[in-house]
Amino acid sequence: MADRSATYRSDRRHLMTRARPPLPADTVREVGEFGVIARVVARAGAARLAEVGPGDDAAVVTTPDGRVVATTDVLVEGRHFRRDWSSAEDIGHKAAAANLADVAAMGARATALLVGLACPSDTPIGWLEGVATGLAEECAPLGAAVVGGDTVASAPGSDAVVLSVTALGDLGGRPPVLRSGARAGDVVALAGRLGWSACGLAVLRRGFSSPLAAVAAHRRPSPPYAAGPAAAAAGATAMCDVSDGLLADTGHVAEASGVVLDLDRAALGDACLVPEGPLQQVGAALGVDPLVWVLTGGEDHALVATFPAGTPLPAGWRVIGVVRSADPAAGVLVDGEPAETVARALGAEGTGHAHFG
């Protein structure tokens, strides 16, 4: 979920920076539940495989494959997003992307979203419409859309907005690509970019808004959705999306598969660090090695997969390491060194985001 590898401070100061309170007629309290739903549904778009969309007790989504891929993510204001840092549309894009990337990481194509929303009763309707627009815009190129959900008032005394998004997907007749399929001798490959969201978060935390490219990457991740099904079709043996940090998430693959993944620092630099790019610029200004963002930063939602050696990789995939061996002490190395050692040497507090750390 934009940098999961870094927890936002949940102070109340940013909540006081919102625009002047809207007129009562423009708030959730005055419009009411069904008025809110009507305004949001008007921006939902259409899901290609939905037989019944919003408006009934439940949606009906066709499943050509006969199986449904399902995943859920929860975004909490003050921890995963801030309304003074991101527009409503940004937050909608981010909420959708976090889930759609998980569907892609199974080798599937997204078909629909369900959205649960808890918000204060004084939340402006225009803000909710912006979130709905962001959700719809992120889904539309995939032929998916929001097909249902629920709205509820936040707990008394709480100013936080909570978004819970469930994504559904279709495997297209292929087996799902699990985390547990990596085998010794496979290559490790990457699709998408790493470190940009973490870099943008570092910029925002210091009160700046440039370089714009890094900040924009934090506000609206750009997962390589098509790369997931393409990897599955090419014979990927394992796959996951990078939401909590490359070292942390490849660690899940290593553990599930009972193998050691050895990542190549130079290959990662070539894949992720544009010469004189935003990560280097911000790193130089802050005294941070940008590789720490590449290795431990989350919420870019790149995809990492393993492929049998010699497999022609689909477009957009780049080799960044190898699967060394089956080993009871499964884990991740970087140029042969333990991931934890490398992360510590770079000044990181860990290998990625720990939700209850």
Tab-separated table of C-alpha atoms in Angstrom:
chain	number	residue	atom	x	y	z
A	1	MET	CA	0.000	0.000	0.000
A	2	ALA	CA	2.815	4.112	-1.309
A	3	ASP	CA	5.352	3.545	0.987
A	4	ARG	CA	4.413	0.659	3.086
A	5	SER	CA	8.050	0.591	4.077
A	6	ALA	CA	7.517	3.807	6.023
A	7	THR	CA	4.744	4.521	8.504
A	8	TYR	CA	3.163	7.937	8.463
A	9	ARG	CA	3.053	9.909	11.627
A	10	SER	CA	-0.538	9.975	12.758
A	11	ASP	CA	-0.459	13.455	14.212
A	12	ARG	CA	-3.520	15.644	13.893
A	13	ARG	CA	-1.743	18.670	12.480
A	14	HIS	CA	-2.194	17.690	8.855
A	15	LEU	CA	-5.891	17.156	9.491
A	16	MET	CA	-6.157	20.852	10.332
A	17	THR	CA	-4.710	21.940	6.987
A	18	ARG	CA	-7.794	21.038	4.973
A	19	ALA	CA	-9.717	23.618	3.055
A	20	ARG	CA	-12.350	25.751	4.788
A	21	PRO	CA	-15.300	23.601	5.963
A	22	PRO	CA	-17.816	23.136	3.158
A	23	LEU	CA	-21.404	24.215	3.236
A	24	PRO	CA	-23.570	21.704	5.138
A	25	ALA	CA	-25.353	20.700	1.945
A	26	ASP	CA	-22.021	19.439	0.558
A	27	THR	CA	-21.264	17.000	3.376
A	28	VAL	CA	-21.962	13.315	3.867
A	29	ARG	CA	-24.225	14.111	6.835
A	30	GLU	CA	-26.574	16.267	4.776
A	31	VAL	CA	-26.608	14.195	1.593
A	32	GLY	CA	-27.099	10.895	3.440
A	33	GLU	CA	-26.021	7.353	2.686
A	34	PHE	CA	-28.029	6.834	-0.473
A	35	GLY	CA	-27.183	10.267	-1.782
A	36	VAL	CA	-23.504	9.462	-1.293
A	37	ILE	CA	-23.911	6.130	-3.051
A	38	ALA	CA	-25.695	7.755	-5.985
A	39	ARG	CA	-22.956	10.358	-6.406
A	40	VAL	CA	-20.192	7.763	-6.170
A	41	VAL	CA	-21.870	5.236	-8.454
A	42	ALA	CA	-22.251	7.923	-11.112
A	43	ARG	CA	-18.448	7.873	-11.394
A	44	ALA	CA	-17.896	4.121	-11.069
A	45	GLY	CA	-17.604	3.200	-14.726
A	46	ALA	CA	-18.528	-0.214	-16.146
A	47	ALA	CA	-16.861	-3.567	-15.548
A	48	ARG	CA	-16.619	-5.654	-18.710
A	49	LEU	CA	-17.558	-8.904	-16.922
A	50	ALA	CA	-20.231	-7.531	-14.582
A	51	GLU	CA	-23.755	-8.793	-15.243
A	52	VAL	CA	-25.160	-6.801	-12.301
A	53	GLY	CA	-23.396	-3.715	-11.008
A	54	PRO	CA	-24.109	-1.308	-8.147
A	55	GLY	CA	-27.688	-0.879	-6.974
A	56	ASP	CA	-28.757	-4.342	-5.832
A	57	ASP	CA	-27.934	-6.273	-2.673
A	58	ALA	CA	-24.903	-7.744	-4.425
A	59	ALA	CA	-23.139	-7.521	-7.748
A	60	VAL	CA	-22.853	-10.385	-10.220
A	61	VAL	CA	-19.552	-10.794	-12.044
A	62	THR	CA	-19.034	-13.545	-14.620
A	63	THR	CA	-16.085	-15.911	-14.194
A	64	PRO	CA	-15.027	-17.217	-17.598
A	65	ASP	CA	-12.257	-19.280	-16.001
A	66	GLY	CA	-14.549	-20.824	-13.392
A	67	ARG	CA	-12.282	-19.582	-10.577
A	68	VAL	CA	-12.094	-16.160	-8.916
A	69	VAL	CA	-8.928	-14.455	-7.760
A	70	ALA	CA	-9.754	-12.282	-4.736
A	71	THR	CA	-7.650	-9.908	-2.640
A	72	THR	CA	-8.296	-7.141	-0.099
A	73	ASP	CA	-6.284	-4.144	1.053
A	74	VAL	CA	-7.101	-1.559	3.730
A	75	LEU	CA	-5.851	2.043	3.584
A	76	VAL	CA	-6.033	4.137	6.742
A	77	GLU	CA	-5.663	7.908	6.690
A	78	GLY	CA	-2.590	9.049	8.581
A	79	ARG	CA	-0.864	5.748	7.918
A	80	HIS	CA	-1.214	5.067	4.196
A	81	PHE	CA	-2.232	8.461	2.861
A	82	ARG	CA	-2.649	12.067	3.913
A	83	ARG	CA	-5.257	14.391	2.495
A	84	ASP	CA	-2.882	17.350	2.612
A	85	TRP	CA	-0.324	15.435	0.525
A	86	SER	CA	-2.589	13.732	-2.004
A	87	SER	CA	-5.735	14.717	-3.853
A	88	ALA	CA	-8.878	12.636	-3.590
A	89	GLU	CA	-8.225	11.338	-7.111
A	90	ASP	CA	-4.680	10.336	-6.093
A	91	ILE	CA	-6.017	8.363	-3.143
A	92	GLY	CA	-8.544	6.576	-5.347
A	93	HIS	CA	-5.819	5.633	-7.816
A	94	LYS	CA	-3.573	4.376	-5.018
A	95	ALA	CA	-6.316	2.320	-3.344
A	96	ALA	CA	-7.182	0.621	-6.618
A	97	ALA	CA	-3.554	0.045	-7.628
A	98	ALA	CA	-2.656	-1.719	-4.382
A	99	ASN	CA	-5.303	-4.360	-5.095
A	100	LEU	CA	-5.087	-4.588	-8.865
A	101	ALA	CA	-1.350	-5.281	-8.578
A	102	ASP	CA	-2.048	-8.257	-6.294
A	103	VAL	CA	-4.389	-9.699	-8.918
A	104	ALA	CA	-1.708	-9.253	-11.591
A	105	ALA	CA	0.859	-10.943	-9.338
A	106	MET	CA	-1.242	-14.123	-9.458
A	107	GLY	CA	-1.063	-14.025	-13.246
A	108	ALA	CA	-4.681	-12.877	-13.515
A	109	ARG	CA	-6.572	-9.991	-15.057
A	110	ALA	CA	-8.722	-7.786	-12.834
A	111	THR	CA	-12.476	-7.873	-13.354
A	112	ALA	CA	-14.078	-5.803	-10.567
A	113	LEU	CA	-13.585	-3.913	-7.301
A	114	LEU	CA	-15.715	-3.747	-4.139
A	115	VAL	CA	-15.088	-0.744	-1.899
A	116	GLY	CA	-15.847	-0.212	1.780
A	117	LEU	CA	-15.574	3.353	3.089
A	118	ALA	CA	-15.643	4.759	6.618
A	119	CYS	CA	-15.476	8.555	6.874
A	120	PRO	CA	-16.462	11.418	9.200
A	121	SER	CA	-19.950	12.787	8.604
A	122	ASP	CA	-18.516	16.207	7.717
A	123	THR	CA	-16.529	14.774	4.799
A	124	PRO	CA	-17.180	16.843	1.652
A	125	ILE	CA	-19.123	14.994	-1.010
A	126	GLY	CA	-16.782	16.430	-3.624
A	127	TRP	CA	-13.871	14.658	-1.958
A	128	LEU	CA	-15.641	11.300	-2.113
A	129	GLU	CA	-16.488	11.917	-5.756
A	130	GLY	CA	-12.792	12.524	-6.369
A	131	VAL	CA	-11.896	9.187	-4.766
A	132	ALA	CA	-14.517	7.473	-6.933
A	133	THR	CA	-13.061	9.132	-10.022
A	134	GLY	CA	-9.560	7.925	-9.130
A	135	LEU	CA	-10.789	4.379	-8.577
A	136	ALA	CA	-12.618	4.385	-11.895
A	137	GLU	CA	-9.691	5.837	-13.845
A	138	GLU	CA	-7.286	3.227	-12.479
A	139	CYS	CA	-9.665	0.384	-13.331
A	140	ALA	CA	-10.874	1.526	-16.745
A	141	PRO	CA	-7.841	0.497	-18.873
A	142	LEU	CA	-8.199	-3.029	-17.461
A	143	GLY	CA	-11.900	-3.343	-18.246
A	144	ALA	CA	-12.691	-3.416	-14.522
A	145	ALA	CA	-14.790	-1.095	-12.339
A	146	VAL	CA	-16.261	-0.667	-8.872
A	147	VAL	CA	-19.356	-2.899	-8.802
A	148	GLY	CA	-20.441	-2.441	-5.193
A	149	GLY	CA	-19.449	-1.723	-1.613
A	150	ASP	CA	-20.566	-0.033	1.575
A	151	THR	CA	-20.316	3.300	3.365
A	152	VAL	CA	-20.366	3.951	7.102
A	153	ALA	CA	-19.638	6.823	9.470
A	154	SER	CA	-16.281	6.752	11.248
A	155	ALA	CA	-16.250	6.030	14.960
A	156	PRO	CA	-17.307	9.022	17.092
A	157	GLY	CA	-14.344	11.313	17.644
A	158	SER	CA	-12.349	9.888	14.734
A	159	ASP	CA	-11.327	12.155	11.859
A	160	ALA	CA	-9.731	9.340	9.850
A	161	VAL	CA	-10.963	8.005	6.528
A	162	VAL	CA	-10.595	4.256	5.991
A	163	LEU	CA	-10.826	2.633	2.554
A	164	SER	CA	-11.116	-1.137	2.204
A	165	VAL	CA	-10.885	-2.382	-1.373
A	166	THR	CA	-11.461	-5.933	-2.606
A	167	ALA	CA	-10.360	-6.800	-6.135
A	168	LEU	CA	-11.572	-9.768	-8.186
A	169	GLY	CA	-9.756	-11.300	-11.122
A	170	ASP	CA	-9.842	-14.032	-13.749
A	171	LEU	CA	-6.989	-16.445	-14.521
A	172	GLY	CA	-7.887	-17.013	-18.169
A	173	GLY	CA	-7.530	-20.784	-17.931
A	174	ARG	CA	-3.980	-20.714	-16.522
A	175	PRO	CA	-2.910	-21.992	-13.110
A	176	PRO	CA	-2.233	-19.224	-10.584
A	177	VAL	CA	1.393	-18.208	-10.114
A	178	LEU	CA	2.125	-18.717	-6.417
A	179	ARG	CA	4.970	-17.556	-4.196
A	180	SER	CA	5.917	-21.163	-3.540
A	181	GLY	CA	7.088	-22.260	-6.990
A	182	ALA	CA	10.644	-20.881	-7.238
A	183	ARG	CA	13.300	-23.532	-7.876
A	184	ALA	CA	17.086	-23.618	-7.723
A	185	GLY	CA	18.528	-22.446	-11.046
A	186	ASP	CA	15.643	-20.076	-11.848
A	187	VAL	CA	16.370	-16.462	-12.642
A	188	VAL	CA	14.778	-13.650	-10.639
A	189	ALA	CA	13.237	-10.902	-12.775
A	190	LEU	CA	11.586	-7.525	-12.217
A	191	ALA	CA	8.825	-5.661	-14.053
A	192	GLY	CA	8.136	-2.065	-13.094
A	193	ARG	CA	10.144	0.357	-11.003
A	194	LEU	CA	11.330	0.362	-7.401
A	195	GLY	CA	12.247	3.088	-4.948
A	196	TRP	CA	10.299	5.932	-6.520
A	197	SER	CA	7.424	5.956	-4.051
A	198	ALA	CA	9.790	5.774	-1.066
A	199	CYS	CA	11.811	8.631	-2.530
A	200	GLY	CA	8.646	10.702	-2.999
A	201	LEU	CA	7.610	9.990	0.574
A	202	ALA	CA	11.005	11.171	1.836
A	203	VAL	CA	10.518	14.415	-0.088
A	204	LEU	CA	7.014	15.010	1.270
A	205	ARG	CA	8.083	14.291	4.830
A	206	ARG	CA	10.551	17.132	4.593
A	207	GLY	CA	7.910	19.562	3.445
A	208	PHE	CA	8.876	19.691	-0.249
A	209	SER	CA	6.999	18.761	-3.412
A	210	SER	CA	9.801	18.213	-5.940
A	211	PRO	CA	11.201	16.422	-7.835
A	212	LEU	CA	7.652	16.120	-9.096
A	213	ALA	CA	8.263	12.727	-10.725
A	214	ALA	CA	9.131	11.116	-7.392
A	215	VAL	CA	6.271	12.767	-5.522
A	216	ALA	CA	3.831	11.778	-8.281
A	217	ALA	CA	5.057	8.172	-8.041
A	218	HIS	CA	4.238	8.171	-4.349
A	219	ARG	CA	0.796	9.662	-4.884
A	220	ARG	CA	-0.131	7.427	-7.817
A	221	PRO	CA	1.848	4.195	-8.263
A	222	SER	CA	2.061	2.730	-11.765
A	223	PRO	CA	1.992	-1.070	-11.457
A	224	PRO	CA	2.832	-3.040	-14.615
A	225	TYR	CA	-0.512	-4.845	-14.683
A	226	ALA	CA	-0.058	-6.555	-18.043
A	227	ALA	CA	3.292	-7.990	-16.952
A	228	GLY	CA	1.594	-10.413	-14.537
A	229	PRO	CA	-0.478	-12.382	-17.061
A	230	ALA	CA	2.426	-12.165	-19.526
A	231	ALA	CA	4.763	-13.735	-16.962
A	232	ALA	CA	2.249	-16.489	-16.265
A	233	ALA	CA	1.937	-17.247	-19.972
A	234	ALA	CA	5.740	-17.366	-20.254
A	235	GLY	CA	6.047	-19.988	-17.525
A	236	ALA	CA	6.885	-17.965	-14.395
A	237	THR	CA	7.391	-20.332	-11.463
A	238	ALA	CA	6.675	-17.813	-8.664
A	239	MET	CA	5.569	-14.196	-8.467
A	240	CYS	CA	4.578	-11.423	-6.051
A	241	ASP	CA	4.046	-7.687	-6.099
A	242	VAL	CA	6.431	-5.400	-4.207
A	243	SER	CA	4.249	-3.583	-1.712
A	244	ASP	CA	6.387	-3.765	1.438
A	245	GLY	CA	9.899	-3.590	-0.065
A	246	LEU	CA	11.910	-5.778	-2.455
A	247	LEU	CA	13.937	-7.511	0.259
A	248	ALA	CA	10.863	-8.148	2.392
A	249	ASP	CA	8.668	-9.402	-0.435
A	250	THR	CA	11.291	-11.595	-2.107
A	251	GLY	CA	11.805	-12.966	1.391
A	252	HIS	CA	8.223	-14.237	1.272
A	253	VAL	CA	8.974	-16.007	-2.017
A	254	ALA	CA	12.167	-17.518	-0.611
A	255	GLU	CA	10.402	-18.788	2.493
A	256	ALA	CA	7.371	-20.151	0.651
A	257	SER	CA	9.573	-21.890	-1.931
A	258	GLY	CA	12.278	-23.085	0.473
A	259	VAL	CA	15.065	-21.490	-1.575
A	260	VAL	CA	17.684	-18.746	-1.451
A	261	LEU	CA	17.255	-15.765	-3.795
A	262	ASP	CA	20.470	-13.891	-4.591
A	263	LEU	CA	19.830	-10.401	-5.978
A	264	ASP	CA	22.360	-8.567	-8.127
A	265	ARG	CA	23.049	-5.046	-6.880
A	266	ALA	CA	24.396	-3.838	-10.230
A	267	ALA	CA	21.431	-5.250	-12.152
A	268	LEU	CA	19.037	-3.555	-9.737
A	269	GLY	CA	20.854	-0.264	-10.203
A	270	ASP	CA	20.637	-0.596	-13.976
A	271	ALA	CA	16.937	-1.454	-13.783
A	272	CYS	CA	15.834	1.176	-11.270
A	273	LEU	CA	18.281	4.075	-11.080
A	274	VAL	CA	18.043	6.434	-14.032
A	275	PRO	CA	21.366	8.318	-14.408
A	276	GLU	CA	21.000	11.730	-12.765
A	277	GLY	CA	17.396	10.813	-12.037
A	278	PRO	CA	15.145	11.836	-9.130
A	279	LEU	CA	16.364	9.119	-6.772
A	280	GLN	CA	19.978	10.214	-7.151
A	281	GLN	CA	19.056	13.884	-6.852
A	282	VAL	CA	17.068	13.403	-3.663
A	283	GLY	CA	19.580	10.937	-2.268
A	284	ALA	CA	22.415	13.414	-2.752
A	285	ALA	CA	20.382	16.199	-1.113
A	286	LEU	CA	19.419	14.063	1.887
A	287	GLY	CA	22.620	12.077	2.259
A	288	VAL	CA	20.835	8.810	1.464
A	289	ASP	CA	22.061	6.034	-0.816
A	290	PRO	CA	19.138	5.682	-3.265
A	291	LEU	CA	19.685	1.930	-3.316
A	292	VAL	CA	18.075	1.814	0.129
A	293	TRP	CA	14.790	2.963	-1.451
A	294	VAL	CA	15.137	0.393	-4.240
A	295	LEU	CA	15.729	-2.467	-1.799
A	296	THR	CA	13.398	-1.574	1.076
A	297	GLY	CA	10.885	0.960	-0.264
A	298	GLY	CA	7.354	-0.201	-0.929
A	299	GLU	CA	4.210	0.876	-2.730
A	300	ASP	CA	5.601	1.085	-6.243
A	301	HIS	CA	3.839	-2.261	-6.787
A	302	ALA	CA	6.418	-3.586	-9.207
A	303	LEU	CA	6.240	-7.327	-9.904
A	304	VAL	CA	8.990	-9.819	-9.098
A	305	ALA	CA	8.948	-13.303	-10.582
A	306	THR	CA	11.152	-16.326	-11.050
A	307	PHE	CA	11.519	-18.061	-14.415
A	308	PRO	CA	13.317	-21.226	-15.500
A	309	ALA	CA	16.803	-20.378	-16.762
A	310	GLY	CA	16.836	-19.710	-20.487
A	311	THR	CA	13.181	-18.654	-20.650
A	312	PRO	CA	12.702	-15.732	-23.052
A	313	LEU	CA	11.340	-13.043	-20.748
A	314	PRO	CA	8.243	-11.084	-21.779
A	315	ALA	CA	8.639	-7.422	-22.670
A	316	GLY	CA	9.318	-5.249	-19.647
A	317	TRP	CA	10.932	-7.976	-17.526
A	318	ARG	CA	14.622	-7.702	-16.528
A	319	VAL	CA	16.830	-10.232	-14.746
A	320	ILE	CA	17.916	-9.001	-11.302
A	321	GLY	CA	19.203	-12.183	-9.676
A	322	VAL	CA	19.169	-15.958	-9.441
A	323	VAL	CA	17.692	-18.666	-7.255
A	324	ARG	CA	20.758	-20.272	-5.704
A	325	SER	CA	19.609	-23.393	-3.935
A	326	ALA	CA	16.980	-25.219	-2.005
A	327	ASP	CA	17.871	-24.537	1.601
A	328	PRO	CA	16.110	-25.011	4.940
A	329	ALA	CA	17.507	-21.587	5.874
A	330	ALA	CA	15.655	-19.946	2.987
A	331	GLY	CA	16.237	-16.246	2.569
A	332	VAL	CA	17.432	-13.375	0.405
A	333	LEU	CA	20.982	-12.343	-0.391
A	334	VAL	CA	22.358	-9.309	-2.217
A	335	ASP	CA	25.593	-10.148	-4.002
A	336	GLY	CA	25.941	-13.067	-1.640
A	337	GLU	CA	25.415	-11.081	1.565
A	338	PRO	CA	22.372	-11.521	3.820
A	339	ALA	CA	19.632	-8.996	3.044
A	340	GLU	CA	19.498	-7.781	6.642
A	341	THR	CA	23.242	-7.013	6.609
A	342	VAL	CA	22.989	-5.064	3.359
A	343	ALA	CA	19.949	-3.107	4.532
A	344	ARG	CA	21.637	-2.209	7.811
A	345	ALA	CA	24.804	-1.079	6.016
A	346	LEU	CA	22.697	1.240	3.860
A	347	GLY	CA	21.106	2.792	6.949
A	348	ALA	CA	17.699	1.102	6.655
A	349	GLU	CA	15.847	0.120	9.802
A	350	GLY	CA	14.827	-3.213	8.272
A	351	THR	CA	14.263	-4.996	4.993
A	352	GLY	CA	10.879	-3.360	4.424
A	353	HIS	CA	7.660	-2.268	6.049
A	354	ALA	CA	6.476	-4.122	9.157
A	355	HIS	CA	2.763	-3.448	9.715
A	356	PHE	CA	2.917	-3.876	13.481
A	357	GLY	CA	6.592	-3.068	13.923
